[in-house]
Each structure stands twice: as C-alpha cells, then as structure tokens.
Tab-separated table of C-alpha atoms in Angstrom:
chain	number	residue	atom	x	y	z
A	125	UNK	CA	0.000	0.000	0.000
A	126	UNK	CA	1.430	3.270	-1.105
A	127	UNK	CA	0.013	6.208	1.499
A	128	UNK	CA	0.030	9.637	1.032
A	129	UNK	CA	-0.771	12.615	2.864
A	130	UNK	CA	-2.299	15.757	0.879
A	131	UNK	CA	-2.963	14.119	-2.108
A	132	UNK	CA	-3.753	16.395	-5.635
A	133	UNK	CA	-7.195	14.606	-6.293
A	134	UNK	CA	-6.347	15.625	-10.091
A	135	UNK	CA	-3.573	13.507	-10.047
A	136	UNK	CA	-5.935	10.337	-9.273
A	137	UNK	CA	-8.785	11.132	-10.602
A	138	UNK	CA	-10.457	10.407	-14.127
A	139	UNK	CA	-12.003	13.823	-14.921
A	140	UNK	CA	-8.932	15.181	-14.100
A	141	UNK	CA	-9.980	17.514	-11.549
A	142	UNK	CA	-10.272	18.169	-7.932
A	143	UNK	CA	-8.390	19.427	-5.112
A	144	UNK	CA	-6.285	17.833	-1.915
A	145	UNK	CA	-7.362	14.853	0.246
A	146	UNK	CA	-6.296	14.718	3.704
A	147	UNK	CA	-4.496	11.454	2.998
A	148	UNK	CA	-4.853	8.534	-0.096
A	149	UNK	CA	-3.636	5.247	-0.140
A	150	UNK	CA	-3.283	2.676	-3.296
A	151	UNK	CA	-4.591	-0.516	-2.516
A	152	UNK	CA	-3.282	-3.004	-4.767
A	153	UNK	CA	-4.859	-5.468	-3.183
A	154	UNK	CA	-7.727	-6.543	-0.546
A	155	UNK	CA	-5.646	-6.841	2.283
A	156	UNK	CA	-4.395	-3.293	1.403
A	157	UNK	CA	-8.020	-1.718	1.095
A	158	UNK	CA	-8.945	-3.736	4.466
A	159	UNK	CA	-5.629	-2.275	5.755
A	160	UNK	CA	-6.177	1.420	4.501
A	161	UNK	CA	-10.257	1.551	6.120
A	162	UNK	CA	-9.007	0.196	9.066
A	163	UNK	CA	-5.917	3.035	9.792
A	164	UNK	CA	-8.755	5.286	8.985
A	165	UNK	CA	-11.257	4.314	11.761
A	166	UNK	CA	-7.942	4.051	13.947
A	167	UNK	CA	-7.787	7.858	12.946
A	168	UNK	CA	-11.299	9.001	13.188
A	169	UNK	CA	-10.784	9.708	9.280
A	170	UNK	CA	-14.094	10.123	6.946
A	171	UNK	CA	-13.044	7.601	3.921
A	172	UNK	CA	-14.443	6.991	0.532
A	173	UNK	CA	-13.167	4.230	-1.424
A	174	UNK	CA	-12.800	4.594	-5.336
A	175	UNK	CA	-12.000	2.902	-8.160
A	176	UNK	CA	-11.200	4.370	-11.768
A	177	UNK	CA	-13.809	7.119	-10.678
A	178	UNK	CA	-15.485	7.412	-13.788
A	179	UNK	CA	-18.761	8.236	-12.177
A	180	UNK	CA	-17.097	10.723	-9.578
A	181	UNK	CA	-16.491	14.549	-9.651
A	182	UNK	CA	-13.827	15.348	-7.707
A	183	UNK	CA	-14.342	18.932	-5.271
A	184	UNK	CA	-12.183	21.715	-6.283
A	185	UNK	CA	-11.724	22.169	-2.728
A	186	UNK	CA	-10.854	18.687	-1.584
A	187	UNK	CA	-11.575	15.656	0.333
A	188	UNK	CA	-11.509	15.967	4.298
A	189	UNK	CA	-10.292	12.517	4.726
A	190	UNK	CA	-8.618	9.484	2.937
A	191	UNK	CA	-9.386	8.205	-0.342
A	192	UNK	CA	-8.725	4.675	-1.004
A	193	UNK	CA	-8.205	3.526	-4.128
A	194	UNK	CA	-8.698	0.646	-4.872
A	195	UNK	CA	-6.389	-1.110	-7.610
A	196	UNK	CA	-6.989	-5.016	-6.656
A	197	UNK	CA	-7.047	-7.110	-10.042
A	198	UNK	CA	-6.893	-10.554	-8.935
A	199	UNK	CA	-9.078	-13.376	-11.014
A	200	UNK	CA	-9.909	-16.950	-10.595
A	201	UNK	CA	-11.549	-18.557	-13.137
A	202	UNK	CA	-13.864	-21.090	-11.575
A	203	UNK	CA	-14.322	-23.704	-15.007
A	204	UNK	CA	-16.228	-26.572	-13.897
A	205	UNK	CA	-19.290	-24.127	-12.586
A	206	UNK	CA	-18.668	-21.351	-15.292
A	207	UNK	CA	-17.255	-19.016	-12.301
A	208	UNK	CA	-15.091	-15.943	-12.494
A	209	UNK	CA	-14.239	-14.369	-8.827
A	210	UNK	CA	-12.838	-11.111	-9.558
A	211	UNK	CA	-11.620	-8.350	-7.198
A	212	UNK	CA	-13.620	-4.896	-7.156
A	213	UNK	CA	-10.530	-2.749	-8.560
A	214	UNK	CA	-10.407	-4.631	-11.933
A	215	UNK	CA	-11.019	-2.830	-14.832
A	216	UNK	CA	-14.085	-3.814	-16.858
A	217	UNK	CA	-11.964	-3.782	-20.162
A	218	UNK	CA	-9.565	-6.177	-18.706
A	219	UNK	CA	-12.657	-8.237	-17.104
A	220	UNK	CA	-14.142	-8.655	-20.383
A	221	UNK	CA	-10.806	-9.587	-22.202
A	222	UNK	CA	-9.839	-12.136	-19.738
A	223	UNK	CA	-13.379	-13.785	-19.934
A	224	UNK	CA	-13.210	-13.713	-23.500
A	225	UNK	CA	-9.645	-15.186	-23.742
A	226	UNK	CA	-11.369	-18.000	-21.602
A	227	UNK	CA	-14.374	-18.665	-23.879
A	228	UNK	CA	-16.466	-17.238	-21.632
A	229	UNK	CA	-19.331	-15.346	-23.005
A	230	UNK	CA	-22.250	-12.630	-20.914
A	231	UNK	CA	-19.818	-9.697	-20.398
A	232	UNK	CA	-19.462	-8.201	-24.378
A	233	UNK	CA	-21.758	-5.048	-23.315
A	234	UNK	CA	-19.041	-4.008	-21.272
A	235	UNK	CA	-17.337	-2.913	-24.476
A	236	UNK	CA	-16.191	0.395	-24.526
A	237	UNK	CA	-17.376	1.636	-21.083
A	238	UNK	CA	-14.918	3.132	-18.593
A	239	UNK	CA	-15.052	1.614	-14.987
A	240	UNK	CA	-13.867	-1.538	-12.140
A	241	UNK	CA	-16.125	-4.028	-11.133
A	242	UNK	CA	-16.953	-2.158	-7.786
A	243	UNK	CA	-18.289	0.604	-9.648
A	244	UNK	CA	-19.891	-1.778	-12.260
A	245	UNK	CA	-22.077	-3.436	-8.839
A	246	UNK	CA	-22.332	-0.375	-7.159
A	247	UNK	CA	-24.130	1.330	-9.676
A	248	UNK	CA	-25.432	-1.530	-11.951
A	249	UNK	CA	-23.542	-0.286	-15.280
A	250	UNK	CA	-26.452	-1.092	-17.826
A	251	UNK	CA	-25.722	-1.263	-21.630
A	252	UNK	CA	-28.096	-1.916	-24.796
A	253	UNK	CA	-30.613	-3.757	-22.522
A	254	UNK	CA	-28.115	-5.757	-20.622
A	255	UNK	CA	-27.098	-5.148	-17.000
A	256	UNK	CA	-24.030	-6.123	-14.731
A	257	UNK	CA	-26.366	-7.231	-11.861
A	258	UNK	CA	-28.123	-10.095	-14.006
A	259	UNK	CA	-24.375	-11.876	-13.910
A	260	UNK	CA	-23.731	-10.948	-10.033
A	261	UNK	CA	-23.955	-14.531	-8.269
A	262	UNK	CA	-22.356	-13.564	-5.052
A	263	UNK	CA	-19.656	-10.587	-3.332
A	264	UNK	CA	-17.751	-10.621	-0.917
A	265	UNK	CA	-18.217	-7.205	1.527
A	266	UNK	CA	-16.813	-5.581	4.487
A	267	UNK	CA	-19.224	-4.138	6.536
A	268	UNK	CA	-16.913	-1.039	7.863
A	269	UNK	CA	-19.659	-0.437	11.182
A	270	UNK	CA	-18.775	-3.878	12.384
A	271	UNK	CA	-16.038	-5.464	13.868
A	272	UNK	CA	-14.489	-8.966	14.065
A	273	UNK	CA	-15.471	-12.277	12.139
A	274	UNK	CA	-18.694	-10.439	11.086
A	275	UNK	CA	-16.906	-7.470	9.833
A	276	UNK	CA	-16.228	-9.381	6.247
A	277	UNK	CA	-19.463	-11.067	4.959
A	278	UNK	CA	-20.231	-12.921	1.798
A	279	UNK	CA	-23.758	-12.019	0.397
A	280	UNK	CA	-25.482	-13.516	-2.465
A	281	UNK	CA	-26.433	-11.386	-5.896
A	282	UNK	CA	-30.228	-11.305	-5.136
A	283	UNK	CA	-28.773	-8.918	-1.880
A	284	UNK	CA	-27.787	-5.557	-3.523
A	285	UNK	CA	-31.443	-5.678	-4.982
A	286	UNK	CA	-30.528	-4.138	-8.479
A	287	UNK	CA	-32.751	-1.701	-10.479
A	288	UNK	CA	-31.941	0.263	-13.199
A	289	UNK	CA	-28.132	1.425	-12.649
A	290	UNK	CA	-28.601	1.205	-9.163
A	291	UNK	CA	-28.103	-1.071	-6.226
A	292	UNK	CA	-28.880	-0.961	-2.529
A	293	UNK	CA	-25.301	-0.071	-2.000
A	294	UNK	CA	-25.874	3.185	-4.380
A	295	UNK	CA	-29.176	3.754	-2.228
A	296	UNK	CA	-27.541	3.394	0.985
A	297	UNK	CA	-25.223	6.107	0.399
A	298	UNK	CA	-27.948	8.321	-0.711
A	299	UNK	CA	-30.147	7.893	2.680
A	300	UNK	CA	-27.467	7.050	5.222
A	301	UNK	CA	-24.087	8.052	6.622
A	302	UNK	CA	-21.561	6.980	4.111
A	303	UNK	CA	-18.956	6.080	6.377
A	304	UNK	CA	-20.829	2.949	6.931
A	305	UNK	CA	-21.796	2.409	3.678
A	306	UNK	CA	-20.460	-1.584	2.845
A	307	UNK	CA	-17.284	-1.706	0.774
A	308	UNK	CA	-17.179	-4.598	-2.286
A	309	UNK	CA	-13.911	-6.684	-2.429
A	310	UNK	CA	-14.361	-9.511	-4.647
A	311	UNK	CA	-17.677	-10.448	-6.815
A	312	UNK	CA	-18.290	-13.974	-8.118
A	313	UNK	CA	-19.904	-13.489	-11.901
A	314	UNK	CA	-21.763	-16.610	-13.725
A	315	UNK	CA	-21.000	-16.793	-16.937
A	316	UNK	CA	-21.787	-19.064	-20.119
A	317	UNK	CA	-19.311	-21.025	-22.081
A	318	UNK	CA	-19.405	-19.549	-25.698
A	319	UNK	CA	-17.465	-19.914	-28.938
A	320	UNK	CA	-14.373	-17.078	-28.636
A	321	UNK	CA	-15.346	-15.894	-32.233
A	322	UNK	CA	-18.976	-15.627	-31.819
A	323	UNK	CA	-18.250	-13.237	-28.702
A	324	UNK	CA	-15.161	-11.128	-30.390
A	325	UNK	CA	-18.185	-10.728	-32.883
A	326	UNK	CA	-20.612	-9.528	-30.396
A	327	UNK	CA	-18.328	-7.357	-29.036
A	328	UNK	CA	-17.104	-5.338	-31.623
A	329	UNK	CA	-21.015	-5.318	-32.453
A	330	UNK	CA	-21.096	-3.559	-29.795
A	331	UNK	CA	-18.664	-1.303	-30.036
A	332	UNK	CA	-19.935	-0.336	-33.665
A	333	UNK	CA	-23.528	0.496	-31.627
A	334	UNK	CA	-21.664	2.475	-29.261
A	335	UNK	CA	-19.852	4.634	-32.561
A	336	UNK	CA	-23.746	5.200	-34.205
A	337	UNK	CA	-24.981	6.354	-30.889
A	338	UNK	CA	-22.244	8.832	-30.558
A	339	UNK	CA	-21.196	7.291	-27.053
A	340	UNK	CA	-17.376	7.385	-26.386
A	341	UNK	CA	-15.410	4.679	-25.702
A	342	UNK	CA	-13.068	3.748	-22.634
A	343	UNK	CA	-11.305	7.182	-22.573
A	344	UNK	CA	-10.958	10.152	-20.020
A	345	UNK	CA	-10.863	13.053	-18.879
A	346	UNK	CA	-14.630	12.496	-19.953
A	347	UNK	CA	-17.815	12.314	-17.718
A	348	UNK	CA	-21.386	10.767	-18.734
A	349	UNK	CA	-23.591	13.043	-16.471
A	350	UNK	CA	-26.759	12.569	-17.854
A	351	UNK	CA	-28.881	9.576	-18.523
A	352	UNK	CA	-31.499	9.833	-21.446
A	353	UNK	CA	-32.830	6.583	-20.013
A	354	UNK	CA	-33.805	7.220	-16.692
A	355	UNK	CA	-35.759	10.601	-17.985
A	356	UNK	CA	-37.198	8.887	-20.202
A	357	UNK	CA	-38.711	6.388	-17.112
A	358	UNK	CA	-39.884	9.660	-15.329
A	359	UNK	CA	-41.126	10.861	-17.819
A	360	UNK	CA	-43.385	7.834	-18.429
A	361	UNK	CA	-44.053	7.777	-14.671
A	362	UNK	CA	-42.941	3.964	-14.960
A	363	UNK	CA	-42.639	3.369	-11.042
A	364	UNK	CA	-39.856	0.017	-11.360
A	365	UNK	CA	-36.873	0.998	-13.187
A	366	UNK	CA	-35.833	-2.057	-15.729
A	367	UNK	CA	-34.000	-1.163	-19.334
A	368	UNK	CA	-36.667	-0.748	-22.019
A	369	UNK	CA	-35.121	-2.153	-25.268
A	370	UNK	CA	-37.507	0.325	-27.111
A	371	UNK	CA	-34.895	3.129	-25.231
A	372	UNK	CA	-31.818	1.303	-26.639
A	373	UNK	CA	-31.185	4.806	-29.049
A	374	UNK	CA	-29.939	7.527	-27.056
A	375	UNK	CA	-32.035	10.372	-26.298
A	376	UNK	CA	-29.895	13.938	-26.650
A	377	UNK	CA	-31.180	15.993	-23.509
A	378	UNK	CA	-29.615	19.079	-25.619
A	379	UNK	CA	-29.852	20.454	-28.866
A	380	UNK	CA	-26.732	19.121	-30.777
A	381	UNK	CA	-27.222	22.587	-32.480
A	382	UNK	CA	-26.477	24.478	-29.826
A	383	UNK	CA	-23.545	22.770	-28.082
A	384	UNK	CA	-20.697	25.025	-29.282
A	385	UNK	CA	-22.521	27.032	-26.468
A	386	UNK	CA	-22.304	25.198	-24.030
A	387	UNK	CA	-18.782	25.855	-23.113
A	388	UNK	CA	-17.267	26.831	-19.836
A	389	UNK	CA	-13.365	27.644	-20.058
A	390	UNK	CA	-11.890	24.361	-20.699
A	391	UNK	CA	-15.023	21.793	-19.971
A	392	UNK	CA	-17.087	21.654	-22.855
A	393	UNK	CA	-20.580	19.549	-23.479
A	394	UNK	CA	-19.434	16.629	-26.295
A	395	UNK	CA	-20.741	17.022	-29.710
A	396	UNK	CA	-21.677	13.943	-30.610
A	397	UNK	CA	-23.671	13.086	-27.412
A	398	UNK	CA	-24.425	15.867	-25.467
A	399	UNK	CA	-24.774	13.891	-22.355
A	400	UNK	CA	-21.477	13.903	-21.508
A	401	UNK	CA	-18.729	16.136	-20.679
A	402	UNK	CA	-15.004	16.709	-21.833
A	403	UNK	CA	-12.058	18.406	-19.750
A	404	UNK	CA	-10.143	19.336	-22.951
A	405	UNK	CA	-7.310	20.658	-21.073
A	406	UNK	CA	-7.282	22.107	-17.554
A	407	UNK	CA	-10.893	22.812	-16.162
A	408	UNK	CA	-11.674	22.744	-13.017
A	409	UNK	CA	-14.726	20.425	-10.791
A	410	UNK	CA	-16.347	24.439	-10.366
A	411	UNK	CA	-16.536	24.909	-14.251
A	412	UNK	CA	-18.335	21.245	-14.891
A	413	UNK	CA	-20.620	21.935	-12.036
A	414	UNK	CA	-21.635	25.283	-13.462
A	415	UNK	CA	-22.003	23.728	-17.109
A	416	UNK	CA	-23.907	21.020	-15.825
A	417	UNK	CA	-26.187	23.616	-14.406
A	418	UNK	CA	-26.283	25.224	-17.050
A	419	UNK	CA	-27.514	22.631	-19.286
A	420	UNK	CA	-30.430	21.659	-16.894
A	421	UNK	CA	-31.469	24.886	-16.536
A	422	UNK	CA	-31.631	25.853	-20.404
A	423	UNK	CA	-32.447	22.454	-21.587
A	424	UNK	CA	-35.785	22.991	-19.957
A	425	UNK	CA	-36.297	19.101	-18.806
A	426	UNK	CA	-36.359	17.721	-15.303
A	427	UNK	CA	-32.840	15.886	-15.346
A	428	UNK	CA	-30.825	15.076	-12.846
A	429	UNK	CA	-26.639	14.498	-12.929
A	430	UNK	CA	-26.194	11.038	-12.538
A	431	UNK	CA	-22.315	11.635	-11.385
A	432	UNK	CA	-21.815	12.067	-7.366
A	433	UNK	CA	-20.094	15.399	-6.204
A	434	UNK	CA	-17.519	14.355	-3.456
A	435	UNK	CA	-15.793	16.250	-1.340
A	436	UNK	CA	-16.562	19.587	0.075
A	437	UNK	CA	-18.980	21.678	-2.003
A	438	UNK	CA	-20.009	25.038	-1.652
C-alpha cells in the first residue's frame, strides 16, 4: 500500500480535476483496502473508497479525509461451474478480455465503457438492454460499522437488490451516513461457455452500436452526467426501473445545435452526445458543475446528474 498525505485529487482522478485529500492510499490489493479503512477508523478519518472514478467529480476544494483507491485485479476462473471471482478494482476492459480469452461469453456489453467491477455493482452499469447485476452470483463485503469475524461477509447477488443502474449499496449512500456504507472486495460473476469468435463478434457489435450512438469509448478526462434513459422512465411515470429495449437509441437531452454554447473555459458539453462532458485541457470540478447547471437549466427538462459530487462543495 502506497500512502500519502495531501494528495492532488487531479492527479488520481479520471475527470482530471479536484483538489487535496487529507491522505490517499493505493490498494493493490484486498488486504491493502482492508488495511487502509481500518488506519482510517484508527484515525477518526471520513473515507471513501474509489476505483477508476469514472462516475465521480472530484471537489475543487478537496476531500476531508482518505481516499482509497482501490487497484486489486486478482481473477480466478472457476471452469467446472462457469465461475469468475474477480476483485472490485479490476477494470471492466480487462474483465471482459480475460473472460473472453477464456471462452467465456455474458460480459461483451461491457465494451467500450470506462469503470472496475466495484463501480460496475455499485451502480449496476447497464448497456443496450443488458445489465451487470443479471451476472452478479455472489460478493464478498466488508461491513466497515462492524467489527471482528462479522466485519467481512459474503452475500449472495439477489442482496444488492438491483434496479436500473442502481443497487442498494448506491441507495444506501444516498439515505445514510456513508462512512458505513459496505465496501465490495471480490464479486463472483456466472457466466456461459461460448465460442471465442462468436463473442469477439458480439463485441465489436457492440462497439460499432456504441460509434452510431455517438457514445465514447473507454477514454478520459470524460464524464457521462446525464442519462437519457432514466428521464425517459420519469417521464413515463414507470414506477420500477428495468431497461426498455424500445430506449436502446440515445435520447440527446440538448440540442446538438447548440452545443458550441455550451462551453465553460476548458469543460465543454461533447458534440456527438451531449450527455457527456469533456475536460479538454485544464478545467476545473467548479466549471463542470456550473455547465452542468447550465444545461439543466436551459435544456428545460427535469434531469438530474447522474455523477456524485464528493468532497466539500459550496
């Protein structure tokens, strides 16, 4: 574990933004991210745990704790019950090309989209009317509030009660104190045996529906911060939130027209999908929050970010 006191957020994190945490520590593995919680409780330290951050805007003014990031990327390949357990830090690009490069097939929407597996259960990442939940058998969690042999619990899929990019563990930090919000380690996925060639197909299939839609690929500093999808579902006042394959198209909050506009010193709105946002050289957290204002406010819809602010906001 590398630790670090007064840590440039920029330096960490995928927008490329964000000001100094009290401490950080790199956790390349789970008995480093178990290590780096528990030295925070040991020093009364607020603690959010991250992993490529591609959902995350960092503050401009900071973190008042210690951010642990987690970089685990261990994988065991269970054959004989079609099994991957992977740790929470791996990145979904090299998930998906270590289950392909094992004949294992499920995981080809993953193609293209930035993230780890922690992020990808925490909030459900949901693709072209598949979603990372439906291959969640089982995680493995520590429960930060408790202590001892039940401190580290193994819960099955059926647990984090998905919904559309969401889980209970998204929905507990939105209603409780996040400093006891669980923490996912490791995540056993089911998969299906497939032919290798059939899923390379499917996956650059994807990837071509990701290039018509105007949806970027694996790259930063770049934020998706709206969803045309769950709108859409408010919208139609449709109470359970499930992917409607109808939706699959993406739905441009903002008039492509006008997105030269929608420019605030160097974070600019994306032309060819409008729901996301570019740091094309050195904006700041401050000038993406303002843009993103601005955008709901002149877009005239009822939309909501889907990125989480953290840090200290004013």
């Amino acid at each position: 574990m590398i630790w670090r006191e007064h840590m440039p957020l920029r330096d960490v994190a995928w927008f490329r933004t964000g000001g100094v945490s009290t401490a950080y520590a790199a956790c390349p593995d789970v008995a480093s991210v178990l290590a780096a919680v528990t030295e925070a409780k040991m020093q009364s330290l607020l603690f959010r745990v991250i992993g490529a951050g591609s959902g995350l805007l960092m503050s401009d003014s900071g973190f008042p704790g210690l951010i642990v990031h987690n970089q685990s990327q261990s994988l065991v390949f269970i054959h004989d019950r079609s099994q991957v357990i992977v740790d929470a830090g791996m990145p979904l690009h090299q998930l998906l090309a270590q289950t392909l490069s094992q004949g294992y097939g499920g995981l080809e929407f993953l193609a293209g989209i930035p993230g780890t597996v922690g992020g990808a259960v925490y909030g459900n990442v949901t693709a072209f009317g598949s979603q990372f939940g439906d291959y969640v058998k089982s995680a493995t969690l520590l429960f930060p509030e408790t202590t001892g042999d039940e401190a580290i619990q193994r819960v099955e899929g059926a647990w984090f009660e998905f919904g559309y990019r969401e889980s209970k563990l998204k929905r507990y930090r939105q209603t409780r104190d996040s400093a006891f919000e669980p923490v996912v380690l490791t995540v056993t996925l089911q998969l299906s045996k497939m032919n290798h060639a059939s899923c390379v197909h499917r996956v650059q299939g994807f990837h071509n529906l990701r290039r018509a839609a105007g949806l970027p690929s694996d790259i930063h500093p770049l934020l998706e911060v709206f969803d045309c999808l769950r709108w859409a579902h408010k919208q139609s006042e449709v109470s359970h939130l499930t992917h409607p394959r109808h939706l699959d198209q993406p739905v441009h909050f903002v008039d492509k027209s006008l997105h030269k506009q929608w420019k605030l010193n160097d974070v600019v709105v994306a032309s060819d999908n409008p729901n996301y946002i570019i740091n094309t050289k050195v904006g700041t957290s401050r000038d993406a929050a303002l843009l993103i204002e601005k955008v709901c406010t002149t877009s005239g819809l009822d939309i909501e970010p889907t990125i989480e602010f953290v840090g200290v906001w004013q």
